[in-house]
Short mmCIF file of C-alpha atoms in Angstrom, two decimals:
data_model
loop_
_atom_site.label_atom_id
_atom_site.label_comp_id
_atom_site.label_asym_id
_atom_site.label_seq_id
_atom_site.Cartn_x
_atom_site.Cartn_y
_atom_site.Cartn_z
CA MET A 1 -7.22 7.12 -31.66
CA GLY A 2 -6.92 10.94 -31.61
CA THR A 3 -3.81 12.73 -30.88
CA ARG A 4 -5.21 15.71 -28.30
CA GLY A 5 -3.48 16.60 -25.23
CA THR A 6 -0.11 14.47 -25.90
CA GLY A 7 2.05 16.88 -28.04
CA PRO A 8 4.78 18.53 -26.57
CA GLY A 9 3.60 22.17 -27.53
CA HIS A 10 -0.20 21.27 -26.64
CA ARG A 11 -1.73 23.89 -24.43
CA PRO A 12 -5.65 23.60 -23.87
CA ALA A 13 -7.47 26.59 -23.34
CA THR A 14 -8.25 26.18 -19.68
CA ALA A 15 -4.92 24.91 -19.33
CA CYS A 16 -3.87 27.01 -16.60
CA LEU A 17 -6.75 25.81 -14.42
CA LEU A 18 -6.90 22.56 -14.80
CA ALA A 19 -3.62 21.17 -16.13
CA PRO A 20 -1.53 19.26 -14.35
CA SER A 21 -4.26 18.49 -11.72
CA ALA A 22 -7.05 17.57 -13.64
CA ARG A 23 -4.95 15.83 -16.24
CA GLU A 24 -3.39 13.67 -13.28
CA ARG A 25 -6.68 12.89 -11.68
CA LEU A 26 -8.30 11.45 -15.11
CA VAL A 27 -5.69 9.44 -15.56
CA ALA A 28 -5.55 8.05 -12.10
CA ALA A 29 -9.18 7.85 -12.37
CA MET A 30 -9.41 5.90 -15.72
CA ALA A 31 -6.65 3.80 -14.50
CA ALA A 32 -8.76 2.61 -11.10
CA THR A 33 -11.91 2.41 -13.39
CA CYS A 34 -10.15 -0.15 -15.75
CA ALA A 35 -8.82 -2.24 -12.57
CA GLU A 36 -12.75 -2.48 -11.35
CA HIS A 37 -14.60 -2.98 -14.60
CA GLY A 38 -11.64 -4.03 -17.09
CA TYR A 39 -11.06 -1.73 -20.05
CA ARG A 40 -13.87 -2.87 -22.07
CA ALA A 41 -16.69 -1.84 -19.79
CA ALA A 42 -14.88 1.18 -18.26
CA SER A 43 -16.48 4.56 -19.70
CA VAL A 44 -15.46 8.17 -19.68
CA GLU A 45 -18.57 8.60 -17.42
CA ASP A 46 -17.14 6.05 -14.89
CA VAL A 47 -13.90 8.62 -14.78
CA LEU A 48 -15.80 11.55 -14.70
CA ALA A 49 -17.96 9.89 -11.44
CA ARG A 50 -14.73 9.18 -9.75
CA THR A 51 -13.07 12.64 -10.19
CA GLY A 52 -16.21 15.24 -9.89
CA LEU A 53 -14.83 16.67 -13.15
CA PRO A 54 -17.10 17.90 -16.07
CA ARG A 55 -17.02 16.40 -19.50
CA GLN A 56 -15.24 19.39 -20.69
CA ALA A 57 -12.29 18.53 -18.80
CA PHE A 58 -12.05 15.56 -20.28
CA ASP A 59 -12.51 16.74 -23.74
CA GLU A 60 -9.61 19.06 -23.18
CA HIS A 61 -6.96 16.56 -21.94
CA PHE A 62 -7.88 13.48 -24.20
CA ALA A 63 -9.87 12.70 -27.83
CA ASP A 64 -11.36 9.54 -26.29
CA LYS A 65 -10.90 6.42 -23.30
CA ALA A 66 -8.26 4.70 -25.04
CA GLU A 67 -6.10 7.86 -25.23
CA CYS A 68 -6.83 8.60 -21.43
CA ALA A 69 -5.88 4.71 -20.57
CA ILE A 70 -2.64 5.02 -22.82
CA ALA A 71 -1.66 7.94 -21.13
CA ALA A 72 -1.89 5.96 -17.91
CA LEU A 73 0.49 3.39 -19.05
CA ASP A 74 2.73 6.09 -20.32
CA GLU A 75 2.92 7.30 -17.11
CA LEU A 76 3.63 3.85 -15.63
CA LEU A 77 6.44 2.95 -18.01
CA SER A 78 8.00 6.10 -17.42
CA GLU A 79 8.39 5.89 -13.81
CA THR A 80 9.40 2.20 -14.43
CA THR A 81 12.24 3.33 -16.53
CA GLN A 82 13.21 5.96 -13.70
CA ALA A 83 13.07 3.42 -11.45
CA VAL A 84 15.37 0.95 -13.20
CA SER A 85 17.60 3.76 -13.98
CA ARG A 86 17.75 5.01 -10.39
CA ALA A 87 19.13 1.52 -9.38
CA GLN A 88 22.11 1.30 -11.96
CA ALA A 89 24.52 3.45 -10.24
CA PRO A 90 27.94 2.74 -11.47
CA GLU A 91 29.18 2.40 -8.09
CA PHE A 92 26.97 -1.12 -7.40
CA ALA A 93 27.90 -4.19 -8.54
CA ASP A 94 25.52 -5.70 -11.64
CA TRP A 95 23.80 -8.33 -8.84
CA ARG A 96 22.96 -5.13 -6.59
CA ARG A 97 21.82 -3.35 -9.45
CA LEU A 98 19.06 -6.09 -10.45
CA LEU A 99 18.44 -6.60 -7.10
CA LEU A 100 17.45 -2.78 -6.08
CA ALA A 101 15.73 -2.47 -9.46
CA THR A 102 13.41 -5.14 -9.07
CA ARG A 103 12.95 -4.33 -5.88
CA ALA A 104 12.28 -0.58 -6.96
CA LEU A 105 9.63 -2.12 -9.57
CA LEU A 106 8.00 -4.21 -6.99
CA GLU A 107 7.54 -1.20 -4.79
CA LEU A 108 6.26 0.91 -7.53
CA LEU A 109 3.57 -1.87 -8.69
CA ALA A 110 2.30 -2.11 -5.15
CA ALA A 111 2.03 1.46 -4.34
CA GLN A 112 -0.14 1.90 -7.98
CA PRO A 113 -2.06 -1.23 -8.25
CA SER A 114 -4.58 0.10 -10.61
CA ALA A 115 -2.06 1.44 -13.46
CA ALA A 116 -0.19 -2.07 -12.66
CA ARG A 117 -3.35 -4.10 -13.34
CA LEU A 118 -3.85 -1.78 -16.63
CA ALA A 119 -0.02 -2.37 -17.63
CA LEU A 120 0.33 -6.13 -17.12
CA ILE A 121 -2.94 -7.61 -17.34
CA GLU A 122 -5.61 -4.98 -19.73
CA ALA A 123 -2.59 -3.74 -22.10
CA ARG A 124 -1.92 -7.56 -22.97
CA THR A 125 -5.10 -8.68 -24.19
CA ALA A 126 -8.30 -5.86 -23.79
CA MET A 127 -6.91 -2.55 -24.93
CA PRO A 128 -5.97 -0.88 -28.60
CA ALA A 129 -2.71 -2.43 -29.97
CA GLU A 130 -0.78 0.89 -29.11
CA ALA A 131 -1.51 -0.38 -25.18
CA TYR A 132 0.21 -3.74 -26.04
CA ASP A 133 3.19 -1.62 -27.75
CA ARG A 134 3.93 -0.10 -24.43
CA TYR A 135 3.46 -3.37 -22.25
CA ALA A 136 6.19 -4.56 -24.85
CA ALA A 137 8.05 -1.42 -24.28
CA GLY A 138 8.30 -1.92 -20.94
CA ILE A 139 9.00 -5.95 -20.87
CA ARG A 140 12.07 -4.35 -22.85
CA VAL A 141 13.36 -2.56 -20.23
CA LEU A 142 13.31 -5.30 -17.88
CA VAL A 143 14.77 -7.81 -20.76
CA ALA A 144 17.95 -5.34 -20.94
CA LEU A 145 17.99 -5.11 -17.32
CA LEU A 146 18.57 -8.85 -17.29
CA ASP A 147 20.87 -9.13 -20.25
CA ARG A 148 23.42 -7.77 -18.06
CA VAL A 149 23.07 -10.84 -16.36
CA ARG A 150 23.17 -12.83 -19.33
CA THR A 151 26.51 -11.93 -19.90
CA TYR A 152 27.79 -14.11 -16.85
CA ALA A 153 25.79 -17.21 -18.87
CA ASP A 154 27.73 -19.82 -19.94
CA GLY A 155 26.07 -19.70 -23.06
CA GLY A 156 23.61 -22.80 -22.95
CA ALA A 157 20.54 -20.59 -22.16
CA PRO A 158 18.22 -19.93 -25.19
CA ALA A 159 17.30 -16.42 -26.78
CA SER A 160 13.81 -17.03 -24.95
CA ALA A 161 15.15 -17.69 -21.41
CA THR A 162 15.54 -13.78 -20.95
CA ARG A 163 11.60 -13.40 -22.02
CA GLY A 164 10.55 -16.66 -19.97
CA ALA A 165 12.44 -15.60 -16.50
CA ILE A 166 10.29 -12.58 -16.71
CA GLY A 167 7.47 -14.31 -17.61
CA GLY A 168 7.56 -16.23 -14.33
CA ALA A 169 7.74 -13.13 -12.47
CA GLU A 170 4.65 -11.77 -14.38
CA LEU A 171 2.51 -14.94 -13.42
CA LEU A 172 3.23 -14.16 -9.75
CA ILE A 173 2.82 -10.37 -9.84
CA ARG A 174 -0.65 -10.96 -12.11
CA ARG A 175 -1.63 -13.33 -9.35
CA GLU A 176 -1.11 -11.05 -6.31
CA LEU A 177 -2.57 -7.94 -8.57
CA LEU A 178 -5.69 -9.85 -9.15
CA ALA A 179 -6.42 -11.08 -5.90
CA GLY A 180 -5.91 -7.52 -4.44
CA ARG A 181 -2.91 -8.52 -2.42
CA GLU A 182 -0.35 -6.09 -4.13
CA ASP A 183 0.98 -5.16 -0.75
CA ARG A 184 2.55 -8.78 -0.80
CA LEU A 185 4.40 -7.95 -4.17
CA PRO A 186 7.61 -6.83 -2.24
CA GLU A 187 7.84 -10.13 -0.15
CA LEU A 188 8.10 -11.65 -3.85
CA LEU A 189 11.66 -9.94 -4.28
CA PRO A 190 13.64 -13.64 -3.16
CA ASP A 191 11.77 -15.80 -5.57
CA ILE A 192 11.44 -13.39 -8.57
CA ILE A 193 15.26 -12.85 -8.04
CA TYR A 194 15.97 -16.52 -8.40
CA GLY A 195 13.82 -17.01 -11.22
CA THR A 196 15.40 -14.10 -13.33
CA VAL A 197 19.23 -15.29 -12.55
CA VAL A 198 18.91 -19.06 -12.78
CA PRO A 199 18.68 -19.40 -16.56
CA PHE A 200 22.14 -17.53 -16.66
CA LEU A 201 24.25 -18.83 -13.58
CA PRO A 202 24.59 -21.64 -11.69
CA GLN A 203 22.14 -22.62 -9.16
CA GLN A 204 23.84 -22.29 -6.43
CA GLU A 205 24.75 -18.88 -7.03
CA ALA A 206 21.26 -17.99 -8.10
CA LEU A 207 20.00 -19.30 -4.41
CA ARG A 208 22.94 -17.28 -2.94
CA TYR A 209 21.29 -13.86 -4.73
CA ALA A 210 17.97 -15.08 -3.76
CA ALA A 211 19.22 -15.27 -0.13
CA LEU A 212 20.33 -11.80 -0.45
CA ALA A 213 17.20 -10.48 -1.75
CA ARG A 214 15.71 -11.63 1.62
CA GLU A 215 18.50 -9.89 3.62
CA LEU A 216 17.70 -6.62 1.41
CA LEU A 217 14.13 -7.22 2.15
CA SER A 218 14.59 -7.94 6.28
CA ASP A 219 17.13 -5.03 6.85
CA GLY A 220 15.44 -2.43 4.09
CA GLY A 221 18.81 -1.75 3.02
CA MET B 1 -24.04 -30.83 -15.08
CA SER B 2 -25.13 -30.67 -18.61
CA THR B 3 -27.87 -33.38 -20.46
CA VAL B 4 -26.76 -32.94 -23.75
CA ALA B 5 -24.83 -35.68 -25.73
CA ARG B 6 -20.91 -34.50 -25.24
CA PRO B 7 -19.72 -34.40 -28.84
CA GLU B 8 -22.26 -31.85 -29.69
CA ARG B 9 -21.71 -29.93 -26.76
CA THR B 10 -18.01 -30.02 -27.33
CA ARG B 11 -18.81 -28.68 -31.15
CA LEU B 12 -20.83 -26.19 -29.84
CA LEU B 13 -18.60 -24.61 -27.47
CA GLU B 14 -15.68 -24.94 -29.84
CA ALA B 15 -17.88 -22.79 -32.63
CA MET B 16 -18.42 -20.35 -29.60
CA LEU B 17 -14.91 -19.86 -29.51
CA GLU B 18 -14.08 -19.52 -32.76
CA GLU B 19 -17.10 -17.15 -33.32
CA LEU B 20 -15.87 -15.04 -30.53
CA VAL B 21 -12.13 -14.95 -31.96
CA GLU B 22 -13.86 -13.74 -35.52
CA LYS B 23 -16.42 -10.96 -34.50
CA GLY B 24 -15.11 -9.85 -30.92
CA TYR B 25 -16.95 -10.39 -27.56
CA PRO B 26 -19.69 -7.37 -28.26
CA ALA B 27 -21.05 -9.17 -31.59
CA VAL B 28 -20.50 -12.96 -30.76
CA GLU B 29 -24.00 -14.62 -30.37
CA VAL B 30 -24.94 -18.24 -29.01
CA GLU B 31 -27.07 -18.82 -32.23
CA ALA B 32 -24.76 -17.90 -34.87
CA ALA B 33 -22.47 -20.74 -32.76
CA VAL B 34 -25.36 -23.16 -32.64
CA GLN B 35 -25.79 -22.60 -36.49
CA ARG B 36 -21.94 -23.00 -36.90
CA ALA B 37 -21.58 -26.19 -35.06
CA HIS B 38 -25.07 -27.55 -37.50
CA LEU B 39 -26.72 -28.21 -34.30
CA VAL B 40 -30.74 -27.69 -34.04
CA ALA B 41 -31.27 -24.33 -31.79
CA GLU B 42 -34.30 -25.43 -30.07
CA GLU B 43 -32.03 -28.08 -28.21
CA TRP B 44 -29.65 -25.22 -27.11
CA ALA B 45 -31.80 -22.49 -26.05
CA ALA B 46 -32.14 -23.93 -22.52
CA GLU B 47 -28.66 -25.25 -22.15
CA PHE B 48 -26.93 -21.60 -21.97
CA PRO B 49 -29.21 -19.18 -20.99
CA ASP B 50 -27.05 -16.21 -22.17
CA LYS B 51 -23.59 -15.71 -24.37
CA GLU B 52 -21.60 -15.28 -21.19
CA SER B 53 -22.60 -18.80 -19.67
CA CYS B 54 -21.57 -20.08 -22.77
CA LEU B 55 -18.29 -18.51 -23.18
CA VAL B 56 -17.52 -19.43 -19.59
CA ALA B 57 -18.55 -23.09 -20.51
CA ALA B 58 -16.42 -22.99 -23.72
CA PHE B 59 -13.04 -21.87 -22.11
CA ASP B 60 -13.65 -24.03 -19.49
CA GLU B 61 -14.09 -27.04 -21.77
CA LEU B 62 -10.98 -25.83 -23.64
CA ALA B 63 -8.96 -25.58 -20.29
CA ASP B 64 -10.03 -28.97 -19.41
CA GLN B 65 -8.86 -30.64 -23.00
CA LEU B 66 -5.37 -28.87 -22.65
CA ARG B 67 -4.75 -29.82 -19.30
CA GLU B 68 -5.68 -33.62 -19.88
CA ALA B 69 -3.31 -33.20 -23.18
CA ILE B 70 -0.66 -32.25 -20.85
CA VAL B 71 -1.22 -34.84 -18.30
CA GLU B 72 -1.44 -38.02 -21.22
CA GLY B 73 1.87 -36.27 -22.75
CA CYS B 74 3.42 -36.77 -19.24
CA LEU B 75 3.10 -40.36 -19.12
CA GLY B 76 5.25 -41.67 -21.72
CA GLY B 77 8.85 -40.39 -20.18
CA SER B 78 11.21 -42.42 -18.12
CA ASP B 79 12.24 -39.28 -16.28
CA TRP B 80 10.84 -36.24 -15.03
CA PRO B 81 12.43 -33.88 -17.71
CA SER B 82 11.50 -36.27 -19.99
CA ARG B 83 7.89 -36.24 -18.90
CA VAL B 84 7.81 -32.71 -18.79
CA ALA B 85 8.75 -32.45 -22.38
CA GLY B 86 6.06 -35.14 -23.66
CA GLY B 87 3.68 -32.47 -21.62
CA LEU B 88 4.99 -29.50 -23.53
CA ARG B 89 4.79 -31.45 -26.90
CA ALA B 90 0.92 -32.48 -26.64
CA LEU B 91 0.06 -28.87 -25.18
CA LEU B 92 1.85 -26.78 -28.45
CA ALA B 93 0.70 -29.44 -30.83
CA ARG B 94 -2.91 -28.85 -29.87
CA LEU B 95 -2.47 -25.24 -29.68
CA ALA B 96 -0.51 -25.07 -33.39
CA ALA B 97 -3.22 -27.15 -34.60
CA ARG B 98 -6.21 -25.11 -33.78
CA ALA B 99 -4.78 -21.61 -34.19
CA GLU B 100 -8.08 -19.99 -33.49
CA LEU B 101 -8.94 -21.80 -30.11
CA ALA B 102 -5.13 -20.59 -28.82
CA GLU B 103 -6.02 -17.30 -29.62
CA ALA B 104 -9.39 -17.46 -28.29
CA LEU B 105 -7.61 -19.19 -25.03
CA ALA B 106 -4.78 -16.59 -24.30
CA ARG B 107 -5.98 -13.53 -25.86
CA THR B 108 -9.65 -13.14 -27.02
CA PHE B 109 -11.17 -14.60 -24.07
CA PRO B 110 -9.03 -13.01 -21.30
CA SER B 111 -10.20 -9.89 -23.13
CA ILE B 112 -14.08 -10.06 -22.03
CA GLY B 113 -13.20 -8.78 -18.38
CA PRO B 114 -11.99 -8.83 -14.94
CA ALA B 115 -13.78 -12.58 -14.52
CA ALA B 116 -12.32 -13.82 -17.55
CA GLN B 117 -9.03 -13.02 -17.04
CA ARG B 118 -9.07 -14.54 -13.17
CA ARG B 119 -10.25 -17.47 -15.18
CA TYR B 120 -7.28 -17.60 -17.26
CA GLN B 121 -4.98 -16.90 -14.57
CA ALA B 122 -6.94 -19.91 -12.56
CA PHE B 123 -5.91 -22.01 -15.60
CA VAL B 124 -2.09 -21.24 -15.91
CA GLU B 125 -1.69 -21.28 -12.45
CA GLY B 126 -3.62 -24.87 -12.34
CA LEU B 127 -0.78 -26.15 -14.39
CA ALA B 128 1.70 -25.45 -11.44
CA PRO B 129 1.02 -28.71 -9.25
CA LEU B 130 1.94 -30.85 -12.53
CA LEU B 131 5.66 -29.58 -11.70
CA ALA B 132 5.40 -30.61 -8.23
CA GLU B 133 7.61 -33.83 -8.99
CA GLY B 134 10.48 -31.36 -10.08
CA ARG B 135 11.36 -30.38 -6.54
CA GLU B 136 12.86 -33.85 -5.86
CA ALA B 137 14.33 -33.93 -9.58
CA ALA B 138 16.16 -30.97 -8.09
CA GLY B 139 20.01 -30.55 -8.01
CA VAL B 140 19.96 -28.75 -4.27
CA PRO B 141 17.74 -29.65 -1.39
CA THR B 142 13.98 -29.23 -1.61
CA SER B 143 14.26 -26.88 1.15
CA ASP B 144 16.55 -24.50 -0.47
CA LEU B 145 14.17 -23.75 -3.39
CA PRO B 146 12.11 -21.15 -3.70
CA ALA B 147 8.47 -21.52 -2.59
CA GLU B 148 6.61 -20.36 -5.90
CA ILE B 149 8.76 -22.28 -7.83
CA GLU B 150 6.05 -24.31 -9.92
CA PHE B 151 4.81 -20.65 -10.84
CA LEU B 152 7.84 -19.34 -12.31
CA ALA B 153 8.50 -22.23 -14.41
CA VAL B 154 4.86 -22.01 -15.77
CA GLY B 155 4.62 -18.10 -15.68
CA ALA B 156 8.26 -18.87 -18.39
CA ALA B 157 6.02 -21.22 -20.60
CA GLU B 158 3.08 -19.03 -20.74
CA ALA B 159 5.31 -16.19 -21.34
CA ILE B 160 7.07 -17.62 -24.64
CA VAL B 161 3.82 -19.43 -25.95
CA PHE B 162 1.72 -16.15 -25.13
CA GLU B 163 4.23 -14.27 -27.41
CA GLN B 164 4.23 -16.57 -29.88
CA ILE B 165 0.32 -16.19 -30.48
CA GLN B 166 0.54 -12.40 -30.44
CA LEU B 167 3.01 -12.51 -33.38
CA GLY B 168 0.83 -14.83 -34.94
CA GLN B 169 3.45 -17.60 -34.93
CA THR B 170 0.91 -20.00 -33.55
CA ALA B 171 1.19 -22.44 -35.88
CA ASP B 172 4.94 -22.87 -35.29
CA LEU B 173 4.56 -23.64 -31.39
CA ALA B 174 5.91 -27.30 -31.89
CA SER B 175 9.06 -25.44 -33.19
CA VAL B 176 9.37 -23.74 -29.21
CA VAL B 177 9.16 -27.10 -27.24
CA PRO B 178 12.98 -27.34 -26.57
CA GLU B 179 13.17 -23.57 -25.62
CA VAL B 180 10.07 -23.86 -23.62
CA LEU B 181 11.27 -26.91 -21.93
CA PHE B 182 14.60 -24.92 -20.81
CA SER B 183 12.48 -22.18 -19.27
CA VAL B 184 10.29 -24.36 -17.17
CA LEU B 185 13.25 -26.95 -16.20
CA VAL B 186 15.86 -24.45 -15.35
CA PRO B 187 14.06 -23.17 -11.74
CA PHE B 188 14.48 -26.75 -10.84
CA LEU B 189 17.15 -28.51 -12.30
CA GLY B 190 19.73 -25.31 -13.09
CA ALA B 191 20.85 -24.42 -16.40
CA SER B 192 23.34 -27.03 -17.45
CA ALA B 193 20.75 -29.65 -16.83
CA ALA B 194 18.07 -27.57 -18.73
CA ALA B 195 20.38 -27.26 -21.55
CA GLU B 196 21.00 -30.90 -21.42
CA ALA B 197 17.14 -31.29 -21.50
CA MET B 198 16.59 -29.00 -24.59
CA ALA B 199 19.37 -30.15 -26.57
CA ALA B 200 18.23 -34.13 -26.39
CA GLU B 201 14.71 -32.39 -27.18
CA LYS B 202 15.89 -30.77 -30.27
CA ALA B 203 17.87 -33.94 -30.96
CA ARG B 204 14.80 -36.10 -30.91
CA ALA B 205 12.46 -33.32 -32.69
CA ALA B 206 15.40 -33.64 -35.65
CA ALA B 207 15.08 -37.71 -35.77
CA GLU B 208 11.39 -37.60 -35.92
CA SER B 209 11.84 -34.75 -38.77
CA PRO B 210 10.57 -36.10 -42.19
CA SER B 211 13.38 -34.58 -44.25
#
C-alpha cells in the first residue's frame, strides 16, 4: 500500500482547490461503498461515481482503495478516542465516565453506520492487515476504559474478561448494523453497560448501573 | 436437498473450505475441491452450479456440525454451568483439531462479502438460545436480567475465540475453555459464581492432563 496523502507535510498540487472537502467526500464514499458491497467488491470507480469526482482527485489523495478505506478507519478511530476522552472529565465518578463514554460511542456509530460497518465488520476479516491493526487499536481504547472498572474487581475475573465484555457489546452492535437498524444502537446502552461491568462488580451493582443507563437514556442527561 | 451420499458431500465441502483458506476467495474453484476430496468431477457438476453455492453449503455444513457438537457436549453436565462447560469443550476441541476449518469459519468465509458476513453473524446469534436456561440459574430474578443477556454471553465467547484464531493460536483453544466459560456464565451468575465455575473447570482440565 502506498503512502500518498497521509504524511503530515503532504500537499497535493491541487490541494487548495480540492482538500479537505474532496478528501472527506472520498473517504465517506469509500465507507458507504464498502458498507453496501463489502470491501472486497468495492471499487474506486464506485467511489468516484458516488462523489462525482474525477479519478485524478482520488489519485491526488490516495494510492489505492486500501489507503482510502484505512483513512476512513483512522477518522472513526480518532473520533472514538475523542468521544471517550470527552467523557473522562475529572469531576465525574468512574461509573459516570463509563456511561457517558459508552453512550457517546453508540451515538457516534449510529451517526456513521457505514464507517462503523467498515470498522467493526470489514476490518476484522476482509481488509488488509493494517485495517485489523486499526480495529485492534479501537478495542484497546475500550479496554483501557474498562480497566478503570476492573480496579474495583475482587480479582476473580480472568485477563480475557475485558475482551469478552467488549465482545458481547460488539455482537449486539454488529447485529444492528448488519440489519440496517443503526438508529437503535443508543437503546442498547443499558444492556451493554450491564455486560461490560458485570465481570468486575457484584451482579446487583451491575444491574443498578444498567438502571442508571436507562435513566440517562430517558432523561437525555 | 442433496441426493449425493452424505460422507462424500461432507468431504467435498470440507475440501472447499480448505481451498478457500489456502487460495483465497478469488482463486478458489469447485473443481479443485473435488480433486482434493478424491471424488469424480462428473458426479458433482450438477450438485453445485457455482463456487458461491458450494461455499455457502460448506459453511452451513460446518456450522451445523459445530452446533451439533455443542448440543451434544451440553448433555452430560449435572447443572447448568457444567453443561455450558461441556458445550464449550466440545466446540473448542473441534476447532482446535481442525485449525483450517476454524480459520474458514471465523475469518475467510465472512471476508467474502456482506451476505457471508450475515451468515456468520446468524451462526453466532443462533447459539444464543442454547443459553436460555441460564436465566433460571441466575442469582437474581429473571425479570431483572437484561433482554440481550444471551447475546452478551455468546458475543463474549466469540470475541475471545476469534482473537485466538486471529493470533494463530487455534491449536491451543482447549486451554482457554475456563476463561471463555467465565465470560459466558458471568452475565447470568455474576462474577463470584462464574469464577468458581472457572476454577472447577481448570481443576477438571488439570486432573485430565496426562502429566
